[in-house]
XYZ file of C-alpha atoms in Angstrom:
655
model
C -45.074 0.001 8.221
C -44.508 4.326 7.887
C -41.398 5.781 8.294
C -40.932 6.629 11.222
C -40.935 3.537 11.856
C -38.197 2.430 9.273
C -34.903 2.275 10.724
C -36.297 2.160 14.445
C -36.224 -2.073 13.595
C -33.244 -4.766 14.996
C -32.452 -5.471 11.782
C -31.724 -1.908 10.520
C -28.682 -3.440 9.401
C -30.779 -5.112 5.822
C -31.260 -1.576 4.687
C -32.690 -4.070 1.382
C -35.139 -5.828 3.424
C -37.261 -2.822 4.565
C -41.234 -2.884 3.640
C -42.819 0.126 1.940
C -39.583 2.413 1.457
C -41.707 4.745 -1.427
C -43.965 5.916 1.198
C -41.479 6.941 3.738
C -39.233 8.775 0.717
C -42.466 10.121 -0.634
C -43.139 11.914 3.276
C -39.883 12.247 4.164
C -39.100 14.455 0.847
C -41.670 17.685 2.179
C -40.327 17.752 5.917
C -36.076 18.371 4.723
C -37.819 20.732 1.208
C -39.197 23.372 4.256
C -35.869 24.192 4.352
C -34.807 24.942 1.252
C -34.430 28.347 1.050
C -32.945 28.722 4.175
C -29.405 29.422 5.848
C -29.518 25.896 7.647
C -25.770 25.705 9.658
C -25.043 21.833 10.967
C -22.519 23.549 14.170
C -20.792 19.734 13.376
C -16.721 18.935 12.228
C -18.102 15.579 12.544
C -18.567 14.101 8.713
C -20.457 11.446 9.700
C -23.119 14.173 9.835
C -22.677 16.007 7.361
C -22.549 13.008 4.847
C -26.224 11.380 6.843
C -27.484 14.766 6.230
C -25.834 15.435 2.901
C -27.303 12.141 1.890
C -31.570 12.745 2.473
C -30.823 16.638 0.319
C -30.425 19.373 2.723
C -28.431 21.703 1.902
C -26.114 23.549 4.512
C -23.535 25.415 5.871
C -20.432 23.334 7.981
C -19.334 25.933 10.653
C -17.939 23.912 14.080
C -18.763 24.854 17.537
C -16.526 26.085 19.867
C -18.436 25.324 22.295
C -16.179 23.306 25.501
C -17.646 20.064 26.224
C -16.877 21.197 30.132
C -20.751 20.740 31.538
C -21.303 19.196 35.042
C -22.527 15.750 34.376
C -23.086 15.455 37.607
C -26.459 17.742 37.760
C -27.667 16.656 35.276
C -30.491 13.302 36.059
C -30.649 11.038 33.222
C -27.404 11.043 30.551
C -29.197 12.264 27.808
C -29.943 15.347 29.348
C -26.186 15.790 29.326
C -26.332 15.049 26.001
C -29.204 17.121 24.867
C -27.590 20.568 26.588
C -24.308 20.396 25.285
C -26.391 19.993 21.839
C -28.139 23.480 22.439
C -24.733 25.141 23.745
C -23.261 24.236 20.546
C -25.800 25.574 18.448
C -25.997 28.126 20.461
C -22.870 29.509 20.869
C -22.842 29.314 16.414
C -26.276 31.221 16.387
C -24.537 34.089 18.790
C -21.157 33.926 16.746
C -22.023 34.034 13.315
C -24.488 36.373 14.250
C -22.345 38.829 16.371
C -18.852 37.890 14.998
C -19.464 37.442 11.310
C -22.636 39.299 11.065
C -24.760 36.960 9.319
C -27.570 35.075 10.901
C -28.701 32.142 9.995
C -32.216 31.091 10.155
C -31.762 27.191 11.273
C -28.591 25.797 13.280
C -28.687 22.499 13.969
C -26.431 20.806 17.057
C -25.527 17.211 18.174
C -23.661 14.756 20.777
C -23.219 11.646 20.960
C -22.330 9.571 24.166
C -22.146 6.510 25.431
C -23.925 5.095 28.480
C -22.523 1.513 30.428
C -24.218 1.527 33.359
C -25.359 5.164 33.373
C -20.977 6.362 33.106
C -20.493 8.524 30.323
C -18.105 7.949 28.070
C -16.467 10.427 26.275
C -14.031 10.548 23.552
C -10.827 8.696 24.658
C -7.468 10.841 25.422
C -4.709 8.161 23.808
C -5.216 5.150 23.463
C -4.514 2.964 26.829
C -8.302 5.196 27.212
C -9.401 3.898 23.986
C -8.922 0.193 24.976
C -10.023 0.700 29.176
C -13.734 1.791 27.520
C -13.372 -0.608 24.414
C -12.378 -3.480 27.462
C -15.313 -1.840 29.416
C -17.592 -2.258 26.615
C -17.123 -5.806 25.514
C -19.803 -9.225 26.206
C -22.091 -5.817 27.219
C -24.630 -3.815 26.193
C -24.711 -0.075 26.321
C -26.837 2.703 25.522
C -25.803 5.383 22.420
C -26.959 8.566 23.129
C -27.884 11.502 20.921
C -28.616 15.112 21.706
C -30.213 17.342 19.354
C -30.798 20.326 18.945
C -32.161 22.977 16.229
C -32.407 26.632 17.195
C -34.328 29.229 15.239
C -32.703 32.165 14.591
C -34.719 36.237 13.989
C -32.639 38.917 13.884
C -34.480 41.662 15.744
C -34.429 45.658 14.450
C -32.197 46.713 17.868
C -30.162 44.749 15.908
C -30.939 41.125 19.040
C -30.723 38.138 18.435
C -33.611 35.655 18.990
C -33.456 31.952 19.073
C -35.651 29.050 19.763
C -34.929 25.714 20.562
C -36.129 23.055 19.621
C -34.783 19.553 21.856
C -34.674 16.205 22.261
C -32.653 12.914 22.051
C -32.294 9.034 21.196
C -31.519 5.771 22.909
C -30.092 3.299 20.926
C -29.284 -0.097 22.568
C -25.789 -2.121 21.263
C -24.266 -5.360 22.709
C -20.509 -5.534 22.015
C -19.705 -9.457 21.663
C -17.023 -10.819 23.663
C -13.156 -9.332 22.422
C -10.259 -10.804 22.938
C -6.852 -8.600 23.805
C -5.778 -8.781 20.633
C -8.570 -7.279 18.168
C -9.327 -4.797 20.669
C -5.836 -3.968 20.242
C -5.824 -3.835 16.763
C -8.533 -1.719 16.583
C -7.314 0.538 18.665
C -4.217 0.864 16.827
C -6.349 1.401 13.037
C -6.519 5.091 14.501
C -10.206 4.517 14.801
C -11.697 5.451 17.844
C -9.397 8.289 18.812
C -12.678 10.654 17.608
C -15.661 9.127 18.388
C -17.878 8.327 21.144
C -17.398 5.248 23.234
C -13.874 4.666 20.954
C -15.402 2.839 18.284
C -17.479 3.493 15.056
C -20.306 1.436 13.673
C -20.917 2.059 10.039
C -15.836 1.665 9.873
C -13.820 -0.947 11.285
C -16.041 -0.923 14.629
C -18.731 -2.803 13.354
C -16.700 -6.060 14.161
C -17.149 -5.748 17.555
C -20.979 -5.213 17.128
C -23.112 -8.444 18.177
C -26.491 -6.630 17.293
C -28.027 -3.229 17.940
C -31.589 -2.295 18.876
C -32.391 0.728 17.616
C -32.141 3.604 14.898
C -28.400 2.835 13.333
C -27.631 5.981 12.137
C -28.618 7.238 15.664
C -24.960 5.168 16.381
C -23.462 6.460 14.063
C -23.938 10.463 14.853
C -26.904 11.412 14.222
C -30.264 10.306 14.656
C -31.757 11.122 10.926
C -35.263 8.955 11.510
C -36.587 11.340 15.318
C -35.404 14.981 13.160
C -37.056 13.812 10.211
C -40.021 13.680 13.413
C -38.863 17.097 15.237
C -39.428 19.269 11.507
C -42.849 17.439 10.498
C -43.705 18.105 14.081
C -42.415 22.102 13.960
C -43.523 22.641 10.152
C -47.039 20.526 10.156
C -48.705 19.777 13.300
C -50.597 17.316 13.330
C -54.434 17.380 14.674
C -55.235 15.224 17.319
C -57.376 13.290 14.180
C -54.149 11.951 12.650
C -51.802 10.735 15.142
C -52.064 6.656 15.917
C -49.655 5.874 18.646
C -48.080 1.986 18.188
C -46.228 0.623 20.910
C -42.620 -1.893 19.255
C -41.613 -3.656 22.109
C -38.564 -2.714 24.215
C -39.756 1.116 21.614
C -40.942 3.587 23.814
C -44.682 4.886 21.490
C -44.459 6.183 18.621
C -46.285 8.972 16.459
C -46.797 8.453 13.296
C -48.853 10.617 10.573
C -50.738 9.215 7.954
C -50.897 12.654 6.459
C -48.274 14.405 6.661
C -49.308 18.411 6.050
C -52.001 20.089 5.839
C -50.714 20.708 2.460
C -51.192 17.479 2.099
C -54.093 17.036 2.654
C -55.515 19.791 0.103
C -54.073 18.450 -2.538
C -56.923 15.786 -1.948
C -59.377 18.107 -1.872
C -57.784 20.182 -4.767
C -57.524 16.494 -7.324
C -60.648 15.049 -5.713
C -62.317 18.311 -6.931
C -60.738 18.413 -10.486
C -61.822 14.624 -10.917
C -65.471 14.835 -10.081
C -65.621 17.361 -12.670
C -64.411 15.483 -15.026
C -66.198 12.622 -14.246
C -62.930 10.528 -13.467
C -63.662 7.967 -10.783
C -60.355 7.172 -8.998
C -59.369 8.661 -5.400
C -56.751 10.745 -4.371
C -52.833 7.826 -3.486
C -49.894 8.392 -3.853
C -48.192 6.183 -6.082
C -44.694 4.956 -6.470
C -42.516 3.516 -8.775
C -39.958 1.158 -7.588
C -36.577 2.803 -9.081
C -33.276 3.354 -8.535
C -33.019 6.778 -7.473
C -32.347 8.405 -3.756
C -35.796 10.917 -4.410
C -39.899 9.719 -5.578
C -41.599 11.518 -5.659
C -45.600 10.949 -6.283
C -47.345 9.834 -9.103
C -50.145 12.626 -9.442
C -51.432 15.641 -11.106
C -52.602 17.408 -7.534
C -51.561 21.180 -7.214
C -49.122 21.866 -4.206
C -49.501 25.591 -3.890
C -50.818 26.305 -6.630
C -47.386 24.675 -8.498
C -48.580 21.616 -10.063
C -46.859 18.188 -8.036
C -44.595 16.481 -10.329
C -44.929 12.854 -12.299
C -44.258 9.302 -10.761
C -41.617 8.335 -13.192
C -40.008 12.075 -12.452
C -37.176 11.750 -10.945
C -34.709 14.006 -9.042
C -30.799 13.751 -9.822
C -28.864 12.443 -6.608
C -27.050 14.556 -3.987
C -24.295 12.372 -4.831
C -24.226 12.870 -8.676
C -24.857 16.533 -8.429
C -21.352 17.277 -5.615
C -19.341 14.741 -9.025
C -20.397 17.023 -11.277
C -19.859 20.108 -9.879
C -16.496 18.972 -7.940
C -13.864 19.641 -10.409
C -14.824 23.228 -9.509
C -13.914 22.920 -5.793
C -11.443 22.088 -6.729
C -10.173 24.180 -9.150
C -11.352 27.415 -7.389
C -9.005 26.441 -4.261
C -6.204 26.433 -7.522
C -7.585 29.284 -8.227
C -6.713 30.556 -5.044
C -3.192 29.634 -3.981
C -1.847 30.058 -7.394
C -3.074 34.156 -6.969
C -1.955 34.137 -2.957
C -6.133 34.875 -2.296
C -4.985 33.121 1.387
C -1.857 34.883 2.256
C -2.735 38.749 0.935
C -5.816 37.587 4.497
C -2.854 36.179 6.587
C -2.806 36.579 10.667
C -6.184 37.636 10.582
C -6.650 40.144 8.088
C -9.486 41.411 6.577
C -10.460 43.341 2.916
C -12.409 44.475 0.590
C -12.991 43.081 -2.702
C -11.031 45.293 -4.502
C -8.149 45.450 -2.551
C -7.121 41.846 -2.917
C -7.896 42.658 -6.496
C -5.149 45.385 -6.886
C -3.210 43.344 -4.406
C -3.192 39.732 -6.801
C -3.257 41.972 -9.902
C -7.125 40.127 -11.627
C -10.052 42.077 -12.438
C -12.923 43.059 -9.723
C -15.717 41.466 -11.097
C -13.644 38.144 -11.512
C -12.031 38.890 -7.373
C -15.327 39.102 -6.293
C -16.439 35.812 -7.567
C -14.272 33.833 -6.702
C -13.913 34.945 -3.483
C -17.857 34.102 -2.840
C -17.144 30.768 -3.865
C -14.437 31.023 -1.621
C -16.887 31.697 1.138
C -19.110 29.046 -0.480
C -16.641 26.032 0.472
C -15.932 27.635 3.892
C -12.808 28.123 2.549
C -12.723 32.223 2.936
C -15.673 34.647 5.425
C -17.281 37.134 3.864
C -17.881 40.092 7.114
C -21.225 43.436 6.155
C -19.339 46.030 8.441
C -18.780 49.812 6.441
C -18.391 47.827 3.558
C -18.628 44.137 2.571
C -14.650 42.109 3.562
C -13.003 39.085 2.961
C -10.950 37.434 5.168
C -9.805 33.821 5.863
C -11.195 31.240 8.418
C -8.986 29.374 10.766
C -8.411 26.618 8.098
C -6.843 28.889 5.337
C -4.648 30.620 7.690
C -2.930 27.229 8.443
C -3.121 25.074 6.293
C -3.255 27.821 2.623
C -0.683 30.716 3.725
C 2.241 29.709 2.211
C 4.057 30.502 4.788
C 2.498 29.431 7.838
C 4.462 26.486 9.229
C 1.597 23.062 8.167
C 0.871 24.601 4.714
C 0.336 22.413 2.220
C 0.140 25.253 -0.230
C 3.167 23.769 -3.085
C 1.324 20.102 -2.724
C -1.904 21.916 -3.762
C 0.423 24.312 -7.300
C 2.059 20.958 -7.978
C -2.211 19.147 -7.142
C -3.029 22.282 -10.026
C 0.139 22.032 -12.146
C 1.161 18.400 -12.528
C -1.853 16.439 -11.117
C -4.866 18.868 -13.113
C -3.314 18.157 -16.451
C -2.774 14.183 -15.846
C -6.328 13.867 -15.138
C -7.971 16.184 -18.096
C -6.014 13.167 -19.868
C -8.091 10.558 -17.779
C -9.664 8.698 -21.101
C -6.467 7.847 -23.006
C -4.647 6.872 -19.647
C -7.772 4.442 -19.334
C -7.220 3.551 -22.464
C -3.923 2.700 -23.077
C -3.329 2.096 -19.251
C -0.149 4.162 -18.691
C 0.560 7.224 -17.633
C -0.087 10.693 -19.890
C 2.980 12.407 -19.250
C 4.470 11.866 -21.926
C 0.943 13.394 -23.520
C 0.747 15.699 -20.929
C 4.319 17.855 -20.926
C 6.465 16.341 -24.085
C 9.439 14.953 -21.824
C 10.051 11.130 -21.058
C 8.793 8.969 -19.541
C 11.737 7.090 -17.751
C 12.960 6.551 -14.543
C 11.714 6.670 -11.996
C 8.153 9.844 -10.801
C 11.307 11.695 -9.482
C 13.030 11.946 -12.562
C 10.430 14.196 -13.746
C 9.636 16.308 -11.286
C 13.402 17.143 -11.350
C 14.973 17.278 -14.981
C 15.358 21.243 -13.920
C 16.549 23.141 -10.854
C 13.148 24.972 -10.485
C 10.019 21.881 -10.697
C 12.879 19.995 -8.963
C 12.602 22.328 -5.881
C 9.193 22.722 -6.101
C 8.652 18.560 -6.368
C 10.352 19.040 -2.841
C 7.855 21.810 -1.567
C 5.500 19.338 -3.008
C 6.419 16.528 -0.904
C 8.397 18.663 1.874
C 4.238 20.053 2.911
C 2.775 17.427 2.662
C 4.926 14.927 4.820
C 4.569 17.204 7.351
C 0.676 16.975 8.215
C 0.894 13.252 8.021
C 4.798 12.660 9.578
C 3.475 12.202 12.907
C 0.921 9.376 12.269
C 3.260 7.924 10.646
C 5.744 8.141 13.157
C 3.313 7.002 15.867
C 1.302 4.234 14.318
C 3.322 2.110 15.587
C 6.342 1.812 18.384
C 9.938 1.972 16.832
C 11.401 2.812 20.137
C 14.623 -0.351 19.853
C 15.163 1.325 17.163
C 18.719 3.175 17.410
C 18.855 4.212 13.874
C 16.801 4.332 10.581
C 17.817 5.327 6.370
C 14.452 6.923 5.740
C 14.345 5.915 1.564
C 13.625 8.794 -0.870
C 13.096 10.556 2.536
C 13.303 13.889 0.364
C 13.013 17.815 2.566
C 13.595 15.149 6.143
C 10.421 16.099 7.293
C 9.514 12.709 8.779
C 12.963 12.550 10.033
C 12.888 15.600 11.673
C 9.389 14.398 12.982
C 11.101 10.314 14.039
C 13.551 11.720 16.369
C 11.614 14.240 18.514
C 9.167 11.018 18.813
C 11.915 8.686 19.160
C 15.262 10.613 21.407
C 17.838 7.907 21.111
C 17.548 7.187 17.229
C 19.469 8.654 14.791
C 18.051 8.837 10.805
C 19.229 9.219 8.016
C 17.925 10.407 5.362
C 19.056 8.368 1.455
C 17.456 9.940 -2.394
C 19.166 11.232 -5.399
C 21.770 13.855 -5.235
C 19.245 16.766 -6.707
C 17.074 16.369 -4.051
C 19.368 16.709 -1.068
C 21.738 19.688 -2.582
C 18.606 21.148 -2.373
C 17.366 19.882 1.238
C 18.956 22.923 3.094
C 15.979 25.326 1.533
C 13.181 22.734 3.928
C 15.735 22.526 7.253
C 13.962 23.886 10.163
C 16.391 26.653 12.033
C 17.557 24.887 14.246
C 18.570 21.536 13.899
C 20.337 18.215 15.732
C 22.557 18.076 13.069
C 23.862 15.116 15.216
C 21.373 13.230 14.748
C 19.730 13.198 10.969
C 21.939 13.226 7.851
C 21.578 13.112 4.593
C 23.529 11.222 2.047
C 23.145 11.496 -1.773
C 22.419 8.249 -3.859
C 20.152 6.669 -5.353
C 17.960 3.573 -4.056
C 17.836 1.349 -7.080
C 21.948 1.020 -8.188
C 23.094 1.776 -5.088
C 24.531 -0.010 -1.780
C 21.667 0.632 1.327
C 23.496 2.821 4.617
C 23.055 0.746 7.561
C 20.024 1.024 9.873
C 18.404 -0.905 11.391
C 15.100 0.736 10.709
C 14.393 1.654 6.484
C 11.627 4.116 5.318
C 9.908 4.108 2.335
C 7.602 6.818 2.088
C 5.501 6.648 -0.911
C 7.614 5.060 -3.121
C 6.399 1.543 -3.445
C 3.577 2.826 -5.257
C 4.530 4.519 -7.906
C 7.048 1.403 -9.501
C 6.591 -1.150 -11.218
C 7.332 -4.681 -10.756
C 11.044 -5.139 -11.815
C 12.261 -2.410 -9.985
C 10.282 -2.845 -6.807
C 11.358 -6.661 -6.537
C 15.233 -5.205 -6.773
C 14.741 -2.173 -3.549
C 12.164 -5.141 -1.138
C 15.138 -7.410 -2.079
C 18.288 -5.528 -0.993
C 16.146 -4.222 2.036
C 15.348 -8.006 2.927
C 19.342 -8.183 2.632
C 19.795 -6.100 5.002
C 17.337 -6.744 7.889
C 18.672 -8.558 9.972
C 16.782 -11.020 12.168
C 14.676 -10.144 14.813
C 16.701 -6.770 15.172
C 15.560 -4.849 11.720
C 12.118 -3.684 10.112
C 10.465 -2.115 7.249
C 8.477 1.369 7.614
C 6.369 1.536 4.572
C 4.069 4.655 4.623
C 1.479 5.013 1.776
C -2.460 4.776 1.147
C -3.844 1.127 1.558
C -6.799 0.840 -0.133
C -9.184 -0.908 1.978
C -10.021 -4.558 1.190
C -13.531 -4.719 -0.507
C -11.870 -1.065 -1.761
C -14.813 1.450 -2.210
C -12.734 4.317 -0.434
C -12.416 6.821 -2.911
C -8.786 8.351 -2.062
C -5.786 5.505 -2.730
C -8.751 4.216 -5.867
C -8.492 8.095 -7.595
C -4.803 7.811 -7.186
C -3.739 4.737 -8.960
C -5.340 6.435 -12.722
C -2.977 8.547 -12.577
C -1.719 5.286 -14.184
C 1.993 5.170 -12.278
C 3.967 2.444 -13.586
C 3.315 0.742 -10.724
C -0.452 0.627 -8.251
C -1.823 0.554 -4.923
C -2.621 -1.631 -2.298
C -4.698 -3.171 0.405
C -3.497 -4.270 3.591
C -3.894 -8.081 2.352
C -1.850 -7.297 -0.377
C 1.613 -5.277 1.534
C 1.181 -8.375 3.347
C 1.745 -11.022 0.573
C 4.044 -8.401 -0.762
C 6.690 -8.414 1.514
C 5.907 -11.558 3.141
C 7.524 -12.652 -0.344
C 10.839 -11.301 0.485
C 11.191 -12.850 4.078
C 8.675 -10.256 5.914
C 7.320 -13.238 8.235
C 5.655 -10.185 10.280
C 3.510 -7.742 8.863
C 1.181 -5.294 10.754
C -1.182 -2.379 9.593
C -1.593 0.916 10.924
C -4.756 3.223 9.555
C -3.636 6.210 10.589
C -7.186 8.743 9.036
C -4.006 10.734 7.880
C -2.754 11.508 4.112
C -0.846 8.582 5.070
C -1.549 5.051 6.245
C 1.856 3.049 7.926
C 3.066 -0.459 7.818
C 5.282 -1.971 9.443
C 6.990 -5.187 8.622
C 10.060 -7.309 10.165
C 11.711 -10.671 10.010
C 11.219 -12.829 12.922
């Protein structure tokens, strides 16, 4: 089997059973290496496509396309033509924008578009939950096709500043068969939130995999990018084979696949040089590649042949996996973001302002040398844009204006500052936290850590306001998803216990016009909530009450809410609080809504697991663990929703 056939197998899901993987990897690396040193841009914001390409060692920038996917589907004779044309237009839009607006012409732009088709009807991303359910219902029990169109655009700037482009495109088709699915299962999947940003309304690599009965063809094509065909296309572009090196192999239900016994003239030349060298020294051996089966994402040839005059690495020379390289540098990227926010770089550049490095250095009172390095690092991380005009100027990306400038509506600036000032120091003492199994606040801040996490942050006025601002920024980003994770129309009153600034309360009253919300929090918090209220809000529907939910009686409500509270409490405190809420809830009328990071059942998703390393008094939980916990307090019906945002949602009620 050659590498071009590996992902074509129906047994693609059984990765561990693939034979001859060393040979395939050997042939793959020269293809990807041809892109090394080039400015490669992926014209897609899809994290799945980014992961697929990152995992094979490709280094690239991400510049999402602004192309509006409004092509008239009726003018295309086949669905794949629509996907290919959309991919091409996405890539060309990014290439032209970078050349003209950003004045930084890329070498290669990769565009992709994935569609799901059923009986030649194209199913794209659902517009709402009902649309997602309708799509999945149509797919239930049937086989459908997944097409991904890919465009590889080579760019070159001419002397007259015109952009010259050369487009290579292709498509891949994979057949997917859904099992017969019940209405309850479909709605459960729809409410998970996963279908909303995916063609056809499902993600095969995540929860959507449970809907699939079989896959015939390239599995990664269904995920969002046909890596196998992409590498084959690169091989055709960079290593055009002679007629003698092409074999055509027929696979069941799959078109002819061209396989290359010798990938390139370079490899053939290596063999010639090696054989000549062996003849001179009298060593009788064949020029071949031998590999050792080692757990690395890269394998290298076991030969001393020369390639462009450079000795090949031996087979026991391992290349560091890309994910480990990213982890080694990950803390530097985080600290770069923290420092830029601390120095208010993004505030100086807000409202589409573009400044030279020396002007920014003056405004943030920093050295020119240090400022230039920080700005360039932010450009590399996709936080800033760098434009060559008369001189070099820097400007915010759209994301920086939206989320990183202090006064933007959805700013998380204060949450970033909180991460820098409080979470970062804690994690610098992680080895002590692991050994002792305790939070390191006392070691870091030299303060007592008794009581709630709030106690540490609320010890003085400034810290209190900073903590509230951090909480407020995070909740504004995630509140709407928490509020709409379940249908809460039947609850006329809600009490947000530990609701801080009322960010969630404001979204609740906008979404549910008959609901009133009481925010119940510590006196030191309530006396400062005025600083975080919108200019005009309905005070008749939002009230703020001082109190301690562990010690005081709870206000009456139909719906009780705990946002980022449960994971932080000891078993003793949690038992006290949940028992009080359970006693206050009426049968068939009241409910409890939790907003927390919900662990996946196998505990493999990193975000909540990394959060747990702060060693708070409580613990992070999976959906099944939340069900068992709440059922022990009489909440017989517990629903869990993954929102795809910073916080997930759990709704529990008695029935």
